[in-house]
Coordinates of C-alpha atoms (C1' of nucleotides) in Angstrom, one line a residue:
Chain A
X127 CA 101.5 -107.3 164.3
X128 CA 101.1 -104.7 161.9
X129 CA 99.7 -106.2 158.4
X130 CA 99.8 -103.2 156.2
X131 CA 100.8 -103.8 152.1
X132 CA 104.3 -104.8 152.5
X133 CA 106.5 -104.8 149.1
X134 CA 107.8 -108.0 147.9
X135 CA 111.0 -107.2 148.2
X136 CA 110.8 -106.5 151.7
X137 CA 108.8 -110.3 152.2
X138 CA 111.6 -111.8 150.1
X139 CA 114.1 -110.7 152.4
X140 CA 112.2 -112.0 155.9
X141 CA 113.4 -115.7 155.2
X142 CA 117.2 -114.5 154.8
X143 CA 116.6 -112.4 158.3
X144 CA 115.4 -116.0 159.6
X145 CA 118.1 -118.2 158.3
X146 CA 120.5 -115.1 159.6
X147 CA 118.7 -115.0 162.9
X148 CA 118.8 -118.7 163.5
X149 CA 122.6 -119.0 162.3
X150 CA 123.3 -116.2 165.4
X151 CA 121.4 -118.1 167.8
X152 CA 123.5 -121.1 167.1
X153 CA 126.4 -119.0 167.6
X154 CA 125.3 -117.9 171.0
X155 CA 124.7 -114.3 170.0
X156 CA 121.8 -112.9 171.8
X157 CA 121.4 -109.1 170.3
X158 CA 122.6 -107.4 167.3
X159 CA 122.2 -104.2 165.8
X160 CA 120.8 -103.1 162.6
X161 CA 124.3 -101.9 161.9
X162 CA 125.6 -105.4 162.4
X163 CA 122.9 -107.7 160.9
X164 CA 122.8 -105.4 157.9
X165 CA 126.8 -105.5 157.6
X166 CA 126.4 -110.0 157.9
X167 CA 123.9 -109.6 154.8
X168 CA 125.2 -107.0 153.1
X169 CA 122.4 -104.8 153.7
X170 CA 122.2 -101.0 155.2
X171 CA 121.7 -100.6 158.3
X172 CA 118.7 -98.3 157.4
X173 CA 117.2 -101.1 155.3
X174 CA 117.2 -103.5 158.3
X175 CA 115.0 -100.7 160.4
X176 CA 112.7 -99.9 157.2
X177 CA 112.1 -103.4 156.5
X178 CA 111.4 -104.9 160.4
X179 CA 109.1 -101.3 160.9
X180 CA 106.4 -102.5 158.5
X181 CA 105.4 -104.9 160.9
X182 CA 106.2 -103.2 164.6
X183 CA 108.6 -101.9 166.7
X184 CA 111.2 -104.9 167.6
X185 CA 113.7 -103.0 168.8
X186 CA 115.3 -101.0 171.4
X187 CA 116.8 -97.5 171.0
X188 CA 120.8 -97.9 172.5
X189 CA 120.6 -101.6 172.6
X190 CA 119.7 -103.3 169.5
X191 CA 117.4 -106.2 168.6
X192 CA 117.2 -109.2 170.9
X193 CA 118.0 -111.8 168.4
X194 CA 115.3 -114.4 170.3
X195 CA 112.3 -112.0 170.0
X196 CA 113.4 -110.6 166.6
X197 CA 113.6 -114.5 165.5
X198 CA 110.4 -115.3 166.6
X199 CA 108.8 -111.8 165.6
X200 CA 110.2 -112.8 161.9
X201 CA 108.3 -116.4 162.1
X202 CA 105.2 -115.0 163.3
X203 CA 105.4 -112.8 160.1
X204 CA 106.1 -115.0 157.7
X205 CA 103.1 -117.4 158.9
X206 CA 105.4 -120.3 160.3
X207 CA 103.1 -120.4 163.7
X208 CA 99.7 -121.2 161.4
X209 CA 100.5 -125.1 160.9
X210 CA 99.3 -124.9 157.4
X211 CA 98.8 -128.2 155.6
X212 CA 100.3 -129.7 152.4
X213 CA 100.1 -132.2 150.0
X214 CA 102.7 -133.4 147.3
X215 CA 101.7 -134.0 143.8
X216 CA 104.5 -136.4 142.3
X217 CA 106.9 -138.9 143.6
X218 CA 109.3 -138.9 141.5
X219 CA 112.7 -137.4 142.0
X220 CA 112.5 -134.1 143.1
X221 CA 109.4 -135.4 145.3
X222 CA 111.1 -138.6 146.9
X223 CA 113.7 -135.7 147.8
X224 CA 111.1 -133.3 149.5
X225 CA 109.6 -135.9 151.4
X226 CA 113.2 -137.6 152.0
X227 CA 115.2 -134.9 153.1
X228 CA 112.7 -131.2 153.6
X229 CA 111.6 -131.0 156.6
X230 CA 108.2 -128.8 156.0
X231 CA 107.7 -129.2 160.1
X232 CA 110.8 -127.2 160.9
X233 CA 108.9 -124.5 158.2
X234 CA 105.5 -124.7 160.1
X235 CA 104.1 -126.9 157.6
X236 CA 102.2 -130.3 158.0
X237 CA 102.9 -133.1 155.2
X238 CA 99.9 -134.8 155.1
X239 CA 100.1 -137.1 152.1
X240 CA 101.7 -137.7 148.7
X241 CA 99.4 -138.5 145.4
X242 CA 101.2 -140.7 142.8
X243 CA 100.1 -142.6 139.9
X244 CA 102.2 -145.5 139.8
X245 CA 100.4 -149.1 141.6
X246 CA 104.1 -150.0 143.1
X247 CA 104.1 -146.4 145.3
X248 CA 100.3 -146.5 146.3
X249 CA 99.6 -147.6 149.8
X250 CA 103.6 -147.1 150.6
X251 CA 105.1 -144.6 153.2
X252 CA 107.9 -142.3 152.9
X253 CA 109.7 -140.6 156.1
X254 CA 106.3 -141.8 157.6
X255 CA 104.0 -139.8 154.8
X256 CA 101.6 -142.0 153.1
X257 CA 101.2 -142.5 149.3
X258 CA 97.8 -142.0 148.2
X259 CA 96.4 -143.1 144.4
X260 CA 96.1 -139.5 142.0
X261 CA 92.7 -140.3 141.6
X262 CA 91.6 -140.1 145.3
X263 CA 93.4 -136.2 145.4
X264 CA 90.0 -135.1 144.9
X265 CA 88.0 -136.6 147.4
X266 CA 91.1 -135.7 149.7
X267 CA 90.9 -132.4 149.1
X268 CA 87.6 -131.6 149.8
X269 CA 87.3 -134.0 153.1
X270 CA 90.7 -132.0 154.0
X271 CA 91.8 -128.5 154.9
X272 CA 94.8 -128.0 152.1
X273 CA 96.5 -125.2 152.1
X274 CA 99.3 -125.7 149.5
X275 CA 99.4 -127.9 146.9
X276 CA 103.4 -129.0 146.1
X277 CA 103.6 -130.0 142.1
X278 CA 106.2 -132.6 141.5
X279 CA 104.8 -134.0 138.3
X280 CA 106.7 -134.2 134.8
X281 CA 106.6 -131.1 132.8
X282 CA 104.2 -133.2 130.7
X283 CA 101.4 -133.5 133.0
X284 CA 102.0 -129.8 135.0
X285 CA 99.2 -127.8 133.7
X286 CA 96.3 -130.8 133.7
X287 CA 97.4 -131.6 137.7
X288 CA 97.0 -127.6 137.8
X289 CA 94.1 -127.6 136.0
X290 CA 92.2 -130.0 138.6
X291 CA 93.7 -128.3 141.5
X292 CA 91.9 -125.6 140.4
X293 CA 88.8 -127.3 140.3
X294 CA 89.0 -128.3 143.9
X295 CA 89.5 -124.5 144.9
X296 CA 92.9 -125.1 146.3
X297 CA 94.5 -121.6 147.3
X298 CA 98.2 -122.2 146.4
X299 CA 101.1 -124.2 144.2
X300 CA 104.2 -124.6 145.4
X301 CA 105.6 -125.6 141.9
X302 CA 108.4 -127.3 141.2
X303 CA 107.8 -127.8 137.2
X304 CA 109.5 -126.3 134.9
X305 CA 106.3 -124.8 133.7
X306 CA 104.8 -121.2 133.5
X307 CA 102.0 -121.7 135.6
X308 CA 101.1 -117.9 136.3
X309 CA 97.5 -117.4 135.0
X310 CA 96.4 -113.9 134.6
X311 CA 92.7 -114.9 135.7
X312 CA 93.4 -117.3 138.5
X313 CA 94.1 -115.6 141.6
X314 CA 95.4 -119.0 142.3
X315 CA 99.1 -118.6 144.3
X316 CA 102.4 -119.7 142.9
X317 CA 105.3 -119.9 144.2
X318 CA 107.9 -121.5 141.6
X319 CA 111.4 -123.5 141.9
X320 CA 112.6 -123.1 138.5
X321 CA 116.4 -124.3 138.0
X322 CA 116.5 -123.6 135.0
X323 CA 115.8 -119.7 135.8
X324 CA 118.4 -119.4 138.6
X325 CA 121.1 -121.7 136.4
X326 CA 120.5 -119.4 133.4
X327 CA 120.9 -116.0 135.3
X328 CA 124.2 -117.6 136.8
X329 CA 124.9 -118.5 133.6
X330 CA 124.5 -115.2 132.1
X331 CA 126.8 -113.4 135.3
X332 CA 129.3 -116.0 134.6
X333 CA 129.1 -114.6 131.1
X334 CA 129.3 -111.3 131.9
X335 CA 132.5 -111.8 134.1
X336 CA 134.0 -113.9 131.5
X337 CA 133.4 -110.9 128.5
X338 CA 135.2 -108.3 131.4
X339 CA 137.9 -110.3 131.7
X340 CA 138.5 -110.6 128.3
X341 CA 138.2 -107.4 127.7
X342 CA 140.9 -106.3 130.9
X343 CA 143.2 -108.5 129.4
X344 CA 142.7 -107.3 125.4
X345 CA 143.4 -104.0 127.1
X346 CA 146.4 -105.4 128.8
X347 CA 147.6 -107.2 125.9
X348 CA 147.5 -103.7 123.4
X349 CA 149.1 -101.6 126.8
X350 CA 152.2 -104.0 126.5
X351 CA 152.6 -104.0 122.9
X352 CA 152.5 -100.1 123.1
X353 CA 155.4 -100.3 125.9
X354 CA 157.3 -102.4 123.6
X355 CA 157.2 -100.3 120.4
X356 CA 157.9 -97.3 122.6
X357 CA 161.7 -99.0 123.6
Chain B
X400 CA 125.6 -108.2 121.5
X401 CA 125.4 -104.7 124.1
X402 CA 126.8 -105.6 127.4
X403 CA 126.5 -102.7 129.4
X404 CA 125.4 -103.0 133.0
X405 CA 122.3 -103.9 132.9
X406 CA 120.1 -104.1 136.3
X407 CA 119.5 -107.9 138.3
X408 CA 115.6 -107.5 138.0
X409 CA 116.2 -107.5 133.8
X410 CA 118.3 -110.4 134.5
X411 CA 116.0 -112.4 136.1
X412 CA 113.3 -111.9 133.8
X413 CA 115.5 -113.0 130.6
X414 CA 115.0 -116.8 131.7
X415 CA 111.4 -116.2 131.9
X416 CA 111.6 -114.9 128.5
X417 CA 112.9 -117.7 127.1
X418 CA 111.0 -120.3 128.4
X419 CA 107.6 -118.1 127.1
X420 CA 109.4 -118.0 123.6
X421 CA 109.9 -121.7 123.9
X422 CA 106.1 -122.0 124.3
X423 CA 105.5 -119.5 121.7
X424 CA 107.7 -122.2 118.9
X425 CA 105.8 -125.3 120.2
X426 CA 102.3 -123.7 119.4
X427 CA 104.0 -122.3 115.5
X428 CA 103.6 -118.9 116.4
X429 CA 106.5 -116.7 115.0
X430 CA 106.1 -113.5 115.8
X431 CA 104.7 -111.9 118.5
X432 CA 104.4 -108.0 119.4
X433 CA 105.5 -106.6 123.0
X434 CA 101.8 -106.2 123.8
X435 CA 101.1 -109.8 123.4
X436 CA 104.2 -110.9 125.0
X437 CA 103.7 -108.5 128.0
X438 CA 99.8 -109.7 128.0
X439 CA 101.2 -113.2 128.8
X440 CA 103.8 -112.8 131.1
X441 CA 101.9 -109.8 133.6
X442 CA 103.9 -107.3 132.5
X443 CA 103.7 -103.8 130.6
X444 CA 104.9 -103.4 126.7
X445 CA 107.1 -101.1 127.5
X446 CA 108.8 -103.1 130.1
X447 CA 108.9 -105.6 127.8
X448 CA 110.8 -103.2 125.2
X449 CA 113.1 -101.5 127.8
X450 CA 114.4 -105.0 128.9
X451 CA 115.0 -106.0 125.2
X452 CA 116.9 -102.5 124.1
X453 CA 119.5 -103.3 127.0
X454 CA 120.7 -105.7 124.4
X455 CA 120.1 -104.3 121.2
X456 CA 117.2 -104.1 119.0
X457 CA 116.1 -107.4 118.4
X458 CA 112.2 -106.1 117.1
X459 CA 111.2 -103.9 114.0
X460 CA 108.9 -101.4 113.8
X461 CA 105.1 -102.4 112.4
X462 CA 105.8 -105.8 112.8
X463 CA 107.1 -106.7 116.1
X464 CA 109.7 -109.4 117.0
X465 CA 110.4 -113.0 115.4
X466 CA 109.9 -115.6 117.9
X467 CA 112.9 -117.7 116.5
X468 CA 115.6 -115.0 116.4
X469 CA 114.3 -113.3 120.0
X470 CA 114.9 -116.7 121.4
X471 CA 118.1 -117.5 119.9
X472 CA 118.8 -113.7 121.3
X473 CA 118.0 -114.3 125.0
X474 CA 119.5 -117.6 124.4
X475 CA 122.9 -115.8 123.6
X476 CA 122.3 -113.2 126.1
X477 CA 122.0 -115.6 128.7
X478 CA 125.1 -117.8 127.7
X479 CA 123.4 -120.6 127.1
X480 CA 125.7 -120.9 123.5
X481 CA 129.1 -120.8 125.8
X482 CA 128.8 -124.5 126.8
X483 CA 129.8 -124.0 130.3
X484 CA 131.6 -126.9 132.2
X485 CA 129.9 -128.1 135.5
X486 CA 130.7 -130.5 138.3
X487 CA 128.2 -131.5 140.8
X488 CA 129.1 -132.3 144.6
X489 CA 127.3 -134.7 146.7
X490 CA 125.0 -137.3 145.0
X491 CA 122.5 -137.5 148.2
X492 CA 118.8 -137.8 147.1
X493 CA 118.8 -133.6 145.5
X494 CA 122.4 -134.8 143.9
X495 CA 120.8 -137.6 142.0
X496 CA 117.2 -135.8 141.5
X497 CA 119.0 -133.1 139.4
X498 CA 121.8 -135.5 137.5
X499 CA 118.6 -137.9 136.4
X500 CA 115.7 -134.9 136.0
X501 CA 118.0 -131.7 135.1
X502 CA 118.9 -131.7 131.4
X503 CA 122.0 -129.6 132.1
X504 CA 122.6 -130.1 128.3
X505 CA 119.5 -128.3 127.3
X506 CA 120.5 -124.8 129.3
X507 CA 124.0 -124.8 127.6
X508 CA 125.9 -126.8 130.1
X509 CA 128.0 -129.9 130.1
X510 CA 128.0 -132.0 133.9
X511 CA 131.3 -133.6 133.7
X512 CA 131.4 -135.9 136.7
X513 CA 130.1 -135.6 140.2
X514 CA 131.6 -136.3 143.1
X515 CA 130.9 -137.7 146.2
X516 CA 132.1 -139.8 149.4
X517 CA 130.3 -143.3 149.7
X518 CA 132.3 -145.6 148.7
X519 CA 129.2 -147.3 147.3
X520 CA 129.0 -144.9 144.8
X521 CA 132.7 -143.9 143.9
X522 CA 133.4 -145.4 139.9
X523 CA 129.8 -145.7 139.1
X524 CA 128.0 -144.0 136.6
X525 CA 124.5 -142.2 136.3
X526 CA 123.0 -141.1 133.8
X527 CA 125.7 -141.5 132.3
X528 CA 127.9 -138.9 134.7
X529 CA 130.9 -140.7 136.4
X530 CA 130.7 -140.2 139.9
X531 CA 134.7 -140.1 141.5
X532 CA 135.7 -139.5 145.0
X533 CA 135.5 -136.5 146.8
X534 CA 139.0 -137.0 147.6
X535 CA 139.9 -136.1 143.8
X536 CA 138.1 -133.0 143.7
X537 CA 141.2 -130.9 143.8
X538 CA 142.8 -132.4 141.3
X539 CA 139.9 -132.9 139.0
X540 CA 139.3 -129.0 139.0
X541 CA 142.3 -128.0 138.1
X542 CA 143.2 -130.8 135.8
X543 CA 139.7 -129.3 134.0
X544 CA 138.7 -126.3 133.5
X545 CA 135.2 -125.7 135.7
X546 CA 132.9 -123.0 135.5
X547 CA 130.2 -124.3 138.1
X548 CA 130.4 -126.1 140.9
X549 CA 126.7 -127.7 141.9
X550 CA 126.5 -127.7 145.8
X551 CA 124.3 -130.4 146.4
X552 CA 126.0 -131.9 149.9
X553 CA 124.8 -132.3 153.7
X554 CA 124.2 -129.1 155.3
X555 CA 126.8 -129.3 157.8
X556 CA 129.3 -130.0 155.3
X557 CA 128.7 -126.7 153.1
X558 CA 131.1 -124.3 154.7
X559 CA 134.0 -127.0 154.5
X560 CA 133.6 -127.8 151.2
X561 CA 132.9 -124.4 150.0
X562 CA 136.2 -123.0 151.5
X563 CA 137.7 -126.4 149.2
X564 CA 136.5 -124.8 146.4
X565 CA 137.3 -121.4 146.9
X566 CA 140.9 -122.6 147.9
X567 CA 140.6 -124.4 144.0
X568 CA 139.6 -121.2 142.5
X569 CA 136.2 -121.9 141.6
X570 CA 134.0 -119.2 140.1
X571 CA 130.5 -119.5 140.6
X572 CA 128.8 -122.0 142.8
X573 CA 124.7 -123.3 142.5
X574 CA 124.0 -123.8 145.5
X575 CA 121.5 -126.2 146.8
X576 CA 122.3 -126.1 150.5
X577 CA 120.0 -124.7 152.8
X578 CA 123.3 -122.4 154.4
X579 CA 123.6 -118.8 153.0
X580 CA 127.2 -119.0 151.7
X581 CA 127.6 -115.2 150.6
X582 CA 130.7 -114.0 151.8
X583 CA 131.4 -110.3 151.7
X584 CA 134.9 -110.7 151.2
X585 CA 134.8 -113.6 148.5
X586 CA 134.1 -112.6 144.7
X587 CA 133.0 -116.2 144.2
X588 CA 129.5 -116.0 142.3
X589 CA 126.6 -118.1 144.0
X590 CA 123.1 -118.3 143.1
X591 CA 121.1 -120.0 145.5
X592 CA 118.1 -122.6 145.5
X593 CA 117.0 -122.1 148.5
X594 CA 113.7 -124.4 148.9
X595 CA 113.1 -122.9 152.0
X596 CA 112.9 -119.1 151.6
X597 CA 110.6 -120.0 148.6
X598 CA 108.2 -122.1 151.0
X599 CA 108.4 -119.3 153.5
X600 CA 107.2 -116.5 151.0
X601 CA 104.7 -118.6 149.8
X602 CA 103.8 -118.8 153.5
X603 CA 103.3 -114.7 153.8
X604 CA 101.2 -114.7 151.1
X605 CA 99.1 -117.5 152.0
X606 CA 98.5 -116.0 155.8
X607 CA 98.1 -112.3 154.0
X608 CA 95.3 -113.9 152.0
X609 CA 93.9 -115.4 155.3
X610 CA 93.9 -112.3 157.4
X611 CA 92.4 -110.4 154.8
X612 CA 89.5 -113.1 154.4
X613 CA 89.2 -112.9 157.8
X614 CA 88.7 -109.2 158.1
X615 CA 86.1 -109.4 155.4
X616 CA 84.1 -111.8 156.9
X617 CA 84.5 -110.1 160.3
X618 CA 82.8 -106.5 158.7
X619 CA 80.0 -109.1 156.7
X620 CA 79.1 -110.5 160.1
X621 CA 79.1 -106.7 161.5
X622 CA 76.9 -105.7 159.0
X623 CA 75.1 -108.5 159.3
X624 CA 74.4 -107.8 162.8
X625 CA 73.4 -103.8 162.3
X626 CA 70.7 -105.2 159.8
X627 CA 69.3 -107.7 162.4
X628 CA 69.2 -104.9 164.5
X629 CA 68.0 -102.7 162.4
X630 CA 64.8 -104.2 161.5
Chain C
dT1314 C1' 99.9 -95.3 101.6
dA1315 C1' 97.9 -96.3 106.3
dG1316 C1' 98.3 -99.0 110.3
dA1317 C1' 101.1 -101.1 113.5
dT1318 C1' 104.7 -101.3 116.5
dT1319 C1' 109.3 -100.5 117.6
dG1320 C1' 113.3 -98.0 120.4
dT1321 C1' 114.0 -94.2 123.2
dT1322 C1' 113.3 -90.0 125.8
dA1323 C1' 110.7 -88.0 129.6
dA1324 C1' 107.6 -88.6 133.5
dT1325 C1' 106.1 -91.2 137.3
dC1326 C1' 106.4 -94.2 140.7
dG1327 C1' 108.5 -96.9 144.3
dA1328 C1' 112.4 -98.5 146.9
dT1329 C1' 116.6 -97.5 149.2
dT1330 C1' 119.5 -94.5 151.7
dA1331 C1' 120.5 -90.6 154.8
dA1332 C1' 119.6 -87.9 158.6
dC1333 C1' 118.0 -87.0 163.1
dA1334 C1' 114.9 -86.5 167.0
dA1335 C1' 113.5 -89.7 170.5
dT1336 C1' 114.9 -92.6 174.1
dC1337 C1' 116.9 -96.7 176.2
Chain D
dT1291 C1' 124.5 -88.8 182.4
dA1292 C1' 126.7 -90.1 177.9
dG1293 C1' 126.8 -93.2 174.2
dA1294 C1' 124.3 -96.1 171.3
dT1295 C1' 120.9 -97.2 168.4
dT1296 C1' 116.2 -97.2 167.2
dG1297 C1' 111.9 -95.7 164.3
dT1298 C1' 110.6 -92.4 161.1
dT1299 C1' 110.7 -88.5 158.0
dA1300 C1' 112.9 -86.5 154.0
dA1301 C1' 116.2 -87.0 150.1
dT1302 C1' 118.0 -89.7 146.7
dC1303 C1' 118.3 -93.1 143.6
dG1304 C1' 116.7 -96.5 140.3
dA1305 C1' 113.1 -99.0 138.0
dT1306 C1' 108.8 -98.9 135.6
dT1307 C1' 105.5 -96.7 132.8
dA1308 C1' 103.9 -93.4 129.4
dA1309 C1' 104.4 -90.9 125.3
dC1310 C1' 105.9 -90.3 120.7
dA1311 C1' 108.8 -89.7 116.7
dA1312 C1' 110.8 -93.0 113.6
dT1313 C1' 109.9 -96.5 110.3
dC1314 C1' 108.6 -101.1 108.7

DNA sequence: TAGATTGTTAATCGATTAACAATC
DNA sequence: TAGATTGTTAATCGATTAACAATC
């Protein structure tokens, strides 16, 4: 597979090409052209060929793509074959629902173990994942290959948990805090979850929809009181 | 306020605006120039600027911009002053995760009830959100007027229950469902939390970083090698 | 006033789209 | 073979960055 410097946009989109590809399978679709695929996602067709062409050549001219090998092309790309390991940080909530109901196998990921602070939760299980003490994360860490760190702490406690991460040289935060973690001099990875972003910019199309509307139907409103001075 | 059309990338980098600016108030500093800003958030002073003038002009020359009135700006920009109505479907572990973590309250929205099919459940309360039967859903929405609906059900129940909603009218749906509900022909507005896209870019990035490691060690060794030989 | 910093126009850069030869 | 559809090159479009006059 070709690994030249992809954009993030492109990357971005290889999960939606997954989720699309699997969806077909399940259908009993077994090819699809980039006319097609791109019509499902509301993509060009040209974007479709651009985007799969930074990493090979996965099709077939006069045929298509075989949605199998595409699939499976896709995973290979975004990393799903590696079995890279993770640990949760926090088990509150949000991180009783991870280990509850995401299943980081069907991803390509390994839960190894949870880290909380609370004496009733230490020693527990979870959908079979054990619930270490907070204070042992270090000495797990470096006795472990970790790949990904996921942070389910409060907001409160975000950027100390972060800061000891660090310290342990762990590559990359899956963060789930509502917290700006992105430091400028860490080359640290972060992925974030924020609600709050993706609620506000709904918020703010709702908005948006809500001022044209308003607006259609001032214009509306003045259109009909011209048509009745006009009789 | 301007409300032309302003681009989805400027969008989605109001949110982070605001939750920077909220930092900014906690640590009592008032004003802060598009350098700094743009210094703490990756991104250029100008960008910083351009985004802003989409709006209006919220800074002053010499001086920069007031913390306080930028973020009651973006605030405004975003809708967050509208006091949108939501309603949140399914109370399963994500369900009750957001309705005891998510201060809807504190982005502008009110939760009015969720809704959900265990009988177990039906005419109790959390935190201190009544949770009715799923069976009233129609009538509930258009009884009250709903700006949100929060997807928060099974999987396999997505598609059926967002068709219910589309039948009620809805106009925007959160969606927490691991299904990608865009529908070409449906005007309906979704933003989507989807955990696992996020997961699987993370997962790029983190096998990017690995090949590249891998490469580098591969040319040390090979240098390695051609000094051994060399001497 | 002098220094700082905005808002905006112009220049650059990058991403998307269109076109088409190659070929299944 | 003819039709379909790819992969890729070129053209277009849009977003980011740079520059600078305006002005606090």
């Amino acid at each position: 597979m070709k690994r030249v410097k992809v954009s993030n946009n492109v990357i971005r989109r290889m999960p939606r090409y997954l989720r699309k590809l699997d969806e077909l399978t399940e259908a009993g679709i077994t090819r699809i052209s980039s006319f097609d695929l791109g019509h499902q996602l509301g993509l060009t067709p040209s974007q479709i060929r651009q985007d799969f062409s930074c990493f090979g050549e996965f099709g077939q001219q006069g045929y298509g793509y075989n949605v199998a090998a595409l699939r499976e092309q896709v995973a290979a790309i975004l990393g799903m074959d590696r079995g890279f390991h993770a640990v949760l940080i926090g088990v509150g909530n949000i991180g009783r629902a991870l280990m509850e109901n995401f299943c980081f196998s069907e991803w390509g990921f390994h839960l190894l173990c949870a880290f909380d602070i609370k004496p009733e939760l230490i020693g527990t299980e979870l959908s079979g994942v054990p619930i270490r003490d907070m204070a042992e994360m270090e000495r797990f860490l470096s006795d472990n290959a970790v790949d990904v760190a996921v942070l389910a702490v409060p907001k409160e406690a975000a950027r100390r948990v972060t800061e000891r991460l660090t310290a342990c040289g762990i590559g990359a935060i899956w963060n789930f805090t509502n917290v700006e973690l992105t430091d400028p001099n860490s080359n640290i990875l972060v992925e974030n979850i924020h609600f709050s972003d993706s609620l506000l910019s709904l918020s703010y199309f709702i908005s948006e929809r809500k001022d044209e509307e308003a607006i259609r139907a001032a214009k509306a409103e003045k259109l009909a009181e011209a048509d009745k001075q006009d009789q």
